[in-house]
Amino acid sequence: MRELRIRVLVGVFLVAGILSWAGARLWNSIGTLPSVPLAAPIVLALIAVVLLATALSLRARLKAQRERRPGAKGVDPLMAARAVVFGQASALVAALVSGMYGGTGVFLLESLDIPARRDQVIYAGFSVVAGIGVIAAALFLERVCKLPEDDDHNNGAASTA
């Protein structure tokens, strides 16, 4: 399984942000721009918490397994792989969604004097911050599940679970 690259996430964020900003300008000139939902940052924050809790749980179980503690519950490799896939998918979606809300928020900065638009900018900003939290938690989960380097099989390249 390949590691998630930060430059891919940044690229997705930037492309989504630029397209969202341009789309918001176009949509606003034609009609009423849809609002940024209050639930967006809350849902992203919940996903970040789930990813972080999974990473911390797996890290504790792997540490106990390495130290050969009596009664230590091992980590199923398939479960670790599923956790990594969930983290990578969450990070990609969070980069896309954060870019969209970031682009919309940048467009809405032009009209901060309108209270409703000011609230939308705040929700968009919190969505970007929560999306960055999802990405950070996903990268941490990926690092926790990373297998040690195996020079005989991978020619020195590290792989993930």
Short mmCIF file of N, CA and C in Angstrom, two decimals:
data_model
loop_
_atom_site.label_atom_id
_atom_site.label_comp_id
_atom_site.label_asym_id
_atom_site.label_seq_id
_atom_site.Cartn_x
_atom_site.Cartn_y
_atom_site.Cartn_z
N MET A 1 0.85 -1.17 0.00
CA MET A 1 0.00 0.00 0.00
C MET A 1 0.90 1.24 0.00
N ARG A 2 0.57 2.19 -0.81
CA ARG A 2 1.40 3.40 -0.92
C ARG A 2 1.04 4.41 0.17
N GLU A 3 2.07 5.13 0.59
CA GLU A 3 1.85 6.19 1.58
C GLU A 3 1.14 7.36 0.92
N LEU A 4 0.37 8.05 1.71
CA LEU A 4 -0.32 9.24 1.26
C LEU A 4 0.68 10.39 1.17
N ARG A 5 0.71 11.06 0.07
CA ARG A 5 1.66 12.16 -0.15
C ARG A 5 0.99 13.49 0.18
N ILE A 6 1.71 14.30 0.93
CA ILE A 6 1.17 15.60 1.33
C ILE A 6 0.99 16.50 0.12
N ARG A 7 1.87 16.42 -0.85
CA ARG A 7 1.73 17.28 -2.03
C ARG A 7 0.47 16.96 -2.82
N VAL A 8 0.04 15.70 -2.82
CA VAL A 8 -1.23 15.34 -3.47
C VAL A 8 -2.39 16.01 -2.74
N LEU A 9 -2.35 15.95 -1.42
CA LEU A 9 -3.41 16.58 -0.62
C LEU A 9 -3.43 18.09 -0.82
N VAL A 10 -2.26 18.71 -0.86
CA VAL A 10 -2.19 20.15 -1.09
C VAL A 10 -2.71 20.48 -2.49
N GLY A 11 -2.37 19.66 -3.46
CA GLY A 11 -2.86 19.88 -4.82
C GLY A 11 -4.37 19.77 -4.91
N VAL A 12 -4.94 18.76 -4.27
CA VAL A 12 -6.40 18.61 -4.25
C VAL A 12 -7.04 19.82 -3.57
N PHE A 13 -6.45 20.25 -2.45
CA PHE A 13 -6.98 21.40 -1.72
C PHE A 13 -6.96 22.66 -2.59
N LEU A 14 -5.83 22.91 -3.24
CA LEU A 14 -5.71 24.13 -4.05
C LEU A 14 -6.62 24.11 -5.27
N VAL A 15 -6.67 22.99 -5.98
CA VAL A 15 -7.54 22.90 -7.15
C VAL A 15 -9.01 23.06 -6.75
N ALA A 16 -9.40 22.39 -5.68
CA ALA A 16 -10.79 22.51 -5.20
C ALA A 16 -11.08 23.93 -4.75
N GLY A 17 -10.11 24.57 -4.10
CA GLY A 17 -10.31 25.95 -3.64
C GLY A 17 -10.48 26.92 -4.79
N ILE A 18 -9.64 26.78 -5.80
CA ILE A 18 -9.72 27.69 -6.96
C ILE A 18 -11.03 27.47 -7.71
N LEU A 19 -11.39 26.21 -7.95
CA LEU A 19 -12.65 25.94 -8.64
C LEU A 19 -13.85 26.39 -7.83
N SER A 20 -13.78 26.22 -6.52
CA SER A 20 -14.89 26.65 -5.66
C SER A 20 -15.01 28.17 -5.65
N TRP A 21 -13.88 28.87 -5.59
CA TRP A 21 -13.91 30.33 -5.62
C TRP A 21 -14.52 30.83 -6.94
N ALA A 22 -14.08 30.23 -8.05
CA ALA A 22 -14.62 30.63 -9.36
C ALA A 22 -16.10 30.26 -9.47
N GLY A 23 -16.46 29.09 -8.96
CA GLY A 23 -17.86 28.68 -8.98
C GLY A 23 -18.73 29.58 -8.12
N ALA A 24 -18.21 30.00 -6.98
CA ALA A 24 -18.97 30.89 -6.10
C ALA A 24 -19.18 32.25 -6.76
N ARG A 25 -18.16 32.75 -7.44
CA ARG A 25 -18.32 34.03 -8.16
C ARG A 25 -19.39 33.92 -9.24
N LEU A 26 -19.33 32.83 -9.99
CA LEU A 26 -20.30 32.63 -11.07
C LEU A 26 -21.70 32.45 -10.50
N TRP A 27 -21.83 31.61 -9.49
CA TRP A 27 -23.14 31.34 -8.90
C TRP A 27 -23.73 32.60 -8.29
N ASN A 28 -22.91 33.40 -7.63
CA ASN A 28 -23.39 34.63 -7.01
C ASN A 28 -23.85 35.63 -8.06
N SER A 29 -23.22 35.66 -9.23
CA SER A 29 -23.64 36.59 -10.27
C SER A 29 -24.95 36.15 -10.92
N ILE A 30 -25.21 34.86 -10.90
CA ILE A 30 -26.45 34.34 -11.49
C ILE A 30 -27.60 34.35 -10.49
N GLY A 31 -27.33 34.01 -9.27
CA GLY A 31 -28.39 33.91 -8.27
C GLY A 31 -27.82 33.95 -6.86
N THR A 32 -28.51 33.27 -5.97
CA THR A 32 -28.11 33.24 -4.57
C THR A 32 -27.14 32.09 -4.32
N LEU A 33 -26.03 32.40 -3.70
CA LEU A 33 -25.00 31.41 -3.39
C LEU A 33 -25.50 30.50 -2.26
N PRO A 34 -25.36 29.17 -2.41
CA PRO A 34 -25.75 28.27 -1.31
C PRO A 34 -24.87 28.54 -0.08
N SER A 35 -25.44 28.30 1.08
CA SER A 35 -24.71 28.61 2.31
C SER A 35 -23.80 27.45 2.72
N VAL A 36 -22.82 27.77 3.53
CA VAL A 36 -21.94 26.76 4.13
C VAL A 36 -22.67 26.23 5.35
N PRO A 37 -22.93 24.92 5.41
CA PRO A 37 -23.69 24.39 6.54
C PRO A 37 -22.91 24.43 7.84
N LEU A 38 -23.62 24.66 8.92
CA LEU A 38 -23.01 24.66 10.25
C LEU A 38 -22.47 23.27 10.59
N ALA A 39 -23.08 22.24 10.03
CA ALA A 39 -22.68 20.87 10.34
C ALA A 39 -21.34 20.49 9.70
N ALA A 40 -20.89 21.22 8.70
CA ALA A 40 -19.66 20.85 8.00
C ALA A 40 -18.45 20.77 8.93
N PRO A 41 -18.14 21.80 9.71
CA PRO A 41 -16.97 21.65 10.59
C PRO A 41 -17.19 20.63 11.70
N ILE A 42 -18.43 20.45 12.12
CA ILE A 42 -18.71 19.48 13.18
C ILE A 42 -18.45 18.06 12.69
N VAL A 43 -18.93 17.74 11.48
CA VAL A 43 -18.73 16.41 10.92
C VAL A 43 -17.25 16.15 10.68
N LEU A 44 -16.55 17.13 10.13
CA LEU A 44 -15.11 16.96 9.90
C LEU A 44 -14.36 16.76 11.22
N ALA A 45 -14.74 17.49 12.25
CA ALA A 45 -14.09 17.33 13.55
C ALA A 45 -14.37 15.94 14.14
N LEU A 46 -15.58 15.44 13.96
CA LEU A 46 -15.89 14.09 14.45
C LEU A 46 -15.06 13.03 13.73
N ILE A 47 -14.89 13.19 12.43
CA ILE A 47 -14.06 12.25 11.67
C ILE A 47 -12.62 12.31 12.18
N ALA A 48 -12.13 13.50 12.45
CA ALA A 48 -10.76 13.64 12.98
C ALA A 48 -10.63 12.95 14.33
N VAL A 49 -11.64 13.06 15.18
CA VAL A 49 -11.60 12.42 16.49
C VAL A 49 -11.60 10.90 16.35
N VAL A 50 -12.41 10.37 15.43
CA VAL A 50 -12.45 8.93 15.21
C VAL A 50 -11.10 8.43 14.70
N LEU A 51 -10.52 9.14 13.76
CA LEU A 51 -9.20 8.74 13.24
C LEU A 51 -8.13 8.80 14.33
N LEU A 52 -8.16 9.84 15.13
CA LEU A 52 -7.17 9.97 16.20
C LEU A 52 -7.35 8.87 17.25
N ALA A 53 -8.58 8.58 17.62
CA ALA A 53 -8.84 7.53 18.60
C ALA A 53 -8.39 6.17 18.06
N THR A 54 -8.63 5.92 16.79
CA THR A 54 -8.19 4.66 16.18
C THR A 54 -6.68 4.57 16.19
N ALA A 55 -6.01 5.66 15.84
CA ALA A 55 -4.55 5.67 15.81
C ALA A 55 -3.97 5.44 17.20
N LEU A 56 -4.52 6.11 18.20
CA LEU A 56 -4.01 5.95 19.57
C LEU A 56 -4.24 4.54 20.09
N SER A 57 -5.39 3.97 19.77
CA SER A 57 -5.69 2.60 20.19
C SER A 57 -4.74 1.61 19.53
N LEU A 58 -4.55 1.75 18.23
CA LEU A 58 -3.64 0.85 17.53
C LEU A 58 -2.20 1.01 18.01
N ARG A 59 -1.80 2.23 18.28
CA ARG A 59 -0.44 2.47 18.76
C ARG A 59 -0.21 1.80 20.11
N ALA A 60 -1.19 1.90 21.01
CA ALA A 60 -1.06 1.27 22.33
C ALA A 60 -1.02 -0.25 22.21
N ARG A 61 -1.87 -0.80 21.34
CA ARG A 61 -1.89 -2.24 21.17
C ARG A 61 -0.61 -2.75 20.52
N LEU A 62 -0.08 -2.02 19.55
CA LEU A 62 1.17 -2.42 18.91
C LEU A 62 2.34 -2.33 19.89
N LYS A 63 2.34 -1.32 20.74
CA LYS A 63 3.41 -1.17 21.73
C LYS A 63 3.36 -2.32 22.73
N ALA A 64 2.16 -2.66 23.18
CA ALA A 64 2.03 -3.78 24.12
C ALA A 64 2.44 -5.09 23.47
N GLN A 65 2.13 -5.24 22.20
CA GLN A 65 2.51 -6.45 21.48
C GLN A 65 4.02 -6.53 21.31
N ARG A 66 4.68 -5.41 20.99
CA ARG A 66 6.13 -5.39 20.84
C ARG A 66 6.85 -5.69 22.15
N GLU A 67 6.30 -5.18 23.24
CA GLU A 67 6.90 -5.39 24.55
C GLU A 67 6.54 -6.75 25.13
N ARG A 68 5.73 -7.51 24.42
CA ARG A 68 5.31 -8.85 24.83
C ARG A 68 4.69 -8.85 26.22
N ARG A 69 3.82 -7.91 26.46
CA ARG A 69 3.11 -7.86 27.74
C ARG A 69 2.15 -9.03 27.84
N PRO A 70 2.01 -9.61 29.02
CA PRO A 70 1.05 -10.70 29.17
C PRO A 70 -0.38 -10.17 28.96
N GLY A 71 -1.14 -10.90 28.20
CA GLY A 71 -2.52 -10.51 27.93
C GLY A 71 -2.67 -9.41 26.90
N ALA A 72 -1.58 -9.07 26.22
CA ALA A 72 -1.64 -8.01 25.20
C ALA A 72 -2.46 -8.51 24.02
N LYS A 73 -3.38 -7.68 23.60
CA LYS A 73 -4.22 -8.01 22.46
C LYS A 73 -3.51 -7.56 21.19
N GLY A 74 -3.27 -8.48 20.28
CA GLY A 74 -2.56 -8.17 19.05
C GLY A 74 -3.42 -7.39 18.08
N VAL A 75 -2.79 -6.92 17.03
CA VAL A 75 -3.47 -6.17 15.99
C VAL A 75 -3.56 -7.04 14.74
N ASP A 76 -4.77 -7.25 14.27
CA ASP A 76 -4.99 -8.01 13.05
C ASP A 76 -4.48 -7.17 11.87
N PRO A 77 -3.60 -7.72 11.04
CA PRO A 77 -3.07 -6.94 9.91
C PRO A 77 -4.15 -6.42 8.96
N LEU A 78 -5.20 -7.20 8.76
CA LEU A 78 -6.29 -6.76 7.88
C LEU A 78 -7.03 -5.56 8.49
N MET A 79 -7.20 -5.57 9.81
CA MET A 79 -7.85 -4.44 10.46
C MET A 79 -6.97 -3.19 10.36
N ALA A 80 -5.67 -3.36 10.52
CA ALA A 80 -4.76 -2.22 10.38
C ALA A 80 -4.79 -1.67 8.96
N ALA A 81 -4.83 -2.56 7.98
CA ALA A 81 -4.89 -2.12 6.58
C ALA A 81 -6.19 -1.37 6.32
N ARG A 82 -7.28 -1.86 6.87
CA ARG A 82 -8.57 -1.17 6.71
C ARG A 82 -8.54 0.21 7.36
N ALA A 83 -7.91 0.30 8.51
CA ALA A 83 -7.81 1.59 9.19
C ALA A 83 -7.00 2.58 8.35
N VAL A 84 -5.93 2.10 7.74
CA VAL A 84 -5.10 2.97 6.90
C VAL A 84 -5.89 3.43 5.68
N VAL A 85 -6.63 2.52 5.06
CA VAL A 85 -7.44 2.89 3.90
C VAL A 85 -8.50 3.91 4.29
N PHE A 86 -9.13 3.71 5.44
CA PHE A 86 -10.12 4.68 5.93
C PHE A 86 -9.46 6.04 6.16
N GLY A 87 -8.28 6.04 6.73
CA GLY A 87 -7.57 7.29 6.96
C GLY A 87 -7.19 7.99 5.68
N GLN A 88 -6.70 7.23 4.70
CA GLN A 88 -6.31 7.84 3.43
C GLN A 88 -7.52 8.40 2.69
N ALA A 89 -8.60 7.65 2.68
CA ALA A 89 -9.82 8.14 2.02
C ALA A 89 -10.35 9.38 2.73
N SER A 90 -10.31 9.36 4.04
CA SER A 90 -10.78 10.52 4.80
C SER A 90 -9.93 11.75 4.52
N ALA A 91 -8.63 11.55 4.43
CA ALA A 91 -7.72 12.67 4.16
C ALA A 91 -7.98 13.27 2.78
N LEU A 92 -8.18 12.42 1.78
CA LEU A 92 -8.45 12.92 0.43
C LEU A 92 -9.78 13.68 0.37
N VAL A 93 -10.80 13.13 0.99
CA VAL A 93 -12.11 13.81 1.01
C VAL A 93 -12.01 15.10 1.81
N ALA A 94 -11.29 15.08 2.92
CA ALA A 94 -11.15 16.29 3.72
C ALA A 94 -10.40 17.37 2.95
N ALA A 95 -9.38 17.00 2.18
CA ALA A 95 -8.67 17.99 1.36
C ALA A 95 -9.60 18.60 0.33
N LEU A 96 -10.43 17.77 -0.30
CA LEU A 96 -11.38 18.26 -1.29
C LEU A 96 -12.42 19.18 -0.66
N VAL A 97 -13.03 18.73 0.42
CA VAL A 97 -14.07 19.52 1.08
C VAL A 97 -13.50 20.81 1.67
N SER A 98 -12.33 20.71 2.28
CA SER A 98 -11.71 21.92 2.85
C SER A 98 -11.37 22.92 1.77
N GLY A 99 -10.90 22.43 0.63
CA GLY A 99 -10.63 23.33 -0.48
C GLY A 99 -11.89 24.01 -0.98
N MET A 100 -12.97 23.24 -1.06
CA MET A 100 -14.24 23.83 -1.51
C MET A 100 -14.72 24.91 -0.55
N TYR A 101 -14.72 24.60 0.73
CA TYR A 101 -15.17 25.60 1.71
C TYR A 101 -14.19 26.75 1.82
N GLY A 102 -12.90 26.46 1.66
CA GLY A 102 -11.91 27.54 1.68
C GLY A 102 -12.09 28.50 0.52
N GLY A 103 -12.32 27.97 -0.67
CA GLY A 103 -12.57 28.83 -1.84
C GLY A 103 -13.82 29.65 -1.68
N THR A 104 -14.87 29.04 -1.17
CA THR A 104 -16.11 29.78 -0.93
C THR A 104 -15.90 30.85 0.14
N GLY A 105 -15.16 30.50 1.18
CA GLY A 105 -14.88 31.47 2.24
C GLY A 105 -14.07 32.66 1.74
N VAL A 106 -13.10 32.40 0.87
CA VAL A 106 -12.31 33.49 0.30
C VAL A 106 -13.21 34.41 -0.53
N PHE A 107 -14.12 33.82 -1.30
CA PHE A 107 -15.04 34.65 -2.07
C PHE A 107 -15.93 35.49 -1.15
N LEU A 108 -16.38 34.89 -0.06
CA LEU A 108 -17.29 35.60 0.85
C LEU A 108 -16.59 36.69 1.66
N LEU A 109 -15.26 36.70 1.67
CA LEU A 109 -14.53 37.74 2.40
C LEU A 109 -14.83 39.13 1.85
N GLU A 110 -15.29 39.21 0.59
CA GLU A 110 -15.60 40.50 -0.02
C GLU A 110 -16.81 41.18 0.63
N SER A 111 -17.65 40.40 1.26
CA SER A 111 -18.90 40.96 1.80
C SER A 111 -19.04 40.66 3.29
N LEU A 112 -18.02 41.00 4.07
CA LEU A 112 -18.07 40.77 5.51
C LEU A 112 -19.03 41.72 6.23
N ASP A 113 -19.45 42.79 5.57
CA ASP A 113 -20.36 43.73 6.21
C ASP A 113 -21.78 43.15 6.34
N ILE A 114 -22.10 42.11 5.61
CA ILE A 114 -23.41 41.45 5.71
C ILE A 114 -23.29 40.35 6.78
N PRO A 115 -24.11 40.41 7.83
CA PRO A 115 -23.98 39.45 8.94
C PRO A 115 -24.09 37.99 8.50
N ALA A 116 -25.00 37.68 7.59
CA ALA A 116 -25.16 36.29 7.15
C ALA A 116 -23.90 35.80 6.43
N ARG A 117 -23.32 36.65 5.62
CA ARG A 117 -22.09 36.28 4.91
C ARG A 117 -20.91 36.13 5.88
N ARG A 118 -20.89 36.98 6.91
CA ARG A 118 -19.82 36.89 7.92
C ARG A 118 -19.90 35.53 8.63
N ASP A 119 -21.12 35.09 8.96
CA ASP A 119 -21.28 33.78 9.58
C ASP A 119 -20.82 32.66 8.65
N GLN A 120 -21.10 32.80 7.36
CA GLN A 120 -20.67 31.79 6.39
C GLN A 120 -19.14 31.72 6.31
N VAL A 121 -18.49 32.87 6.39
CA VAL A 121 -17.02 32.89 6.37
C VAL A 121 -16.48 32.16 7.61
N ILE A 122 -17.11 32.36 8.75
CA ILE A 122 -16.67 31.70 9.98
C ILE A 122 -16.84 30.19 9.85
N TYR A 123 -18.01 29.74 9.35
CA TYR A 123 -18.24 28.30 9.17
C TYR A 123 -17.24 27.71 8.17
N ALA A 124 -16.97 28.44 7.11
CA ALA A 124 -16.01 27.96 6.12
C ALA A 124 -14.61 27.86 6.73
N GLY A 125 -14.23 28.85 7.52
CA GLY A 125 -12.92 28.82 8.17
C GLY A 125 -12.78 27.66 9.13
N PHE A 126 -13.82 27.42 9.93
CA PHE A 126 -13.79 26.27 10.84
C PHE A 126 -13.76 24.95 10.07
N SER A 127 -14.42 24.92 8.91
CA SER A 127 -14.40 23.71 8.09
C SER A 127 -13.00 23.43 7.57
N VAL A 128 -12.29 24.46 7.18
CA VAL A 128 -10.90 24.28 6.71
C VAL A 128 -10.02 23.79 7.85
N VAL A 129 -10.17 24.38 9.02
CA VAL A 129 -9.37 23.96 10.18
C VAL A 129 -9.68 22.51 10.55
N ALA A 130 -10.97 22.14 10.56
CA ALA A 130 -11.35 20.77 10.88
C ALA A 130 -10.84 19.80 9.81
N GLY A 131 -10.86 20.22 8.56
CA GLY A 131 -10.33 19.38 7.49
C GLY A 131 -8.84 19.14 7.64
N ILE A 132 -8.12 20.16 8.06
CA ILE A 132 -6.68 19.99 8.33
C ILE A 132 -6.48 19.03 9.50
N GLY A 133 -7.39 19.07 10.47
CA GLY A 133 -7.34 18.12 11.58
C GLY A 133 -7.54 16.69 11.12
N VAL A 134 -8.47 16.49 10.18
CA VAL A 134 -8.69 15.16 9.61
C VAL A 134 -7.43 14.67 8.90
N ILE A 135 -6.83 15.54 8.13
CA ILE A 135 -5.62 15.17 7.39
C ILE A 135 -4.49 14.82 8.36
N ALA A 136 -4.31 15.62 9.40
CA ALA A 136 -3.26 15.34 10.38
C ALA A 136 -3.51 14.01 11.09
N ALA A 137 -4.75 13.76 11.48
CA ALA A 137 -5.07 12.50 12.16
C ALA A 137 -4.87 11.31 11.22
N ALA A 138 -5.22 11.47 9.96
CA ALA A 138 -5.05 10.39 8.98
C ALA A 138 -3.56 10.09 8.76
N LEU A 139 -2.76 11.12 8.67
CA LEU A 139 -1.32 10.91 8.49
C LEU A 139 -0.70 10.25 9.73
N PHE A 140 -1.19 10.63 10.92
CA PHE A 140 -0.71 10.01 12.15
C PHE A 140 -1.10 8.52 12.18
N LEU A 141 -2.33 8.22 11.78
CA LEU A 141 -2.79 6.83 11.73
C LEU A 141 -1.94 6.03 10.75
N GLU A 142 -1.62 6.61 9.63
CA GLU A 142 -0.79 5.93 8.64
C GLU A 142 0.60 5.65 9.22
N ARG A 143 1.16 6.59 9.94
CA ARG A 143 2.49 6.40 10.53
C ARG A 143 2.47 5.34 11.62
N VAL A 144 1.37 5.27 12.37
CA VAL A 144 1.26 4.27 13.42
C VAL A 144 1.24 2.86 12.82
N CYS A 145 0.57 2.70 11.70
CA CYS A 145 0.41 1.39 11.07
C CYS A 145 1.55 1.05 10.11
N LYS A 146 2.55 1.88 10.01
CA LYS A 146 3.65 1.64 9.09
C LYS A 146 4.49 0.47 9.59
N LEU A 147 4.81 -0.42 8.66
CA LEU A 147 5.64 -1.56 9.00
C LEU A 147 7.10 -1.15 9.05
N PRO A 148 7.90 -1.83 9.87
CA PRO A 148 9.33 -1.51 9.87
C PRO A 148 9.94 -1.86 8.52
N GLU A 149 11.04 -1.22 8.20
CA GLU A 149 11.69 -1.45 6.91
C GLU A 149 12.20 -2.88 6.82
N ASP A 150 12.07 -3.44 5.63
CA ASP A 150 12.52 -4.80 5.37
C ASP A 150 13.43 -4.76 4.15
N ASP A 151 14.76 -4.75 4.38
CA ASP A 151 15.72 -4.59 3.29
C ASP A 151 15.74 -5.78 2.33
N ASP A 152 15.41 -6.97 2.82
CA ASP A 152 15.48 -8.15 1.96
C ASP A 152 14.38 -8.19 0.91
N HIS A 153 13.18 -7.69 1.25
CA HIS A 153 12.03 -7.82 0.35
C HIS A 153 11.71 -6.56 -0.42
N ASN A 154 11.96 -5.41 0.14
CA ASN A 154 11.53 -4.15 -0.48
C ASN A 154 12.68 -3.27 -0.92
N ASN A 155 13.90 -3.79 -0.90
CA ASN A 155 15.08 -2.99 -1.28
C ASN A 155 15.18 -1.70 -0.49
N GLY A 156 14.89 -1.76 0.80
CA GLY A 156 15.03 -0.59 1.66
C GLY A 156 13.83 0.33 1.69
N ALA A 157 12.80 0.04 0.93
CA ALA A 157 11.61 0.92 0.92
C ALA A 157 10.66 0.48 2.02
N ALA A 158 10.15 1.44 2.75
CA ALA A 158 9.19 1.15 3.81
C ALA A 158 7.80 0.99 3.21
N SER A 159 7.02 0.16 3.81
CA SER A 159 5.64 -0.01 3.35
C SER A 159 4.69 0.13 4.52
N THR A 160 3.43 0.33 4.21
CA THR A 160 2.43 0.43 5.26
C THR A 160 1.71 -0.89 5.40
N ALA A 161 0.97 -1.03 6.48
CA ALA A 161 0.26 -2.29 6.76
C ALA A 161 -0.69 -2.65 5.66
#
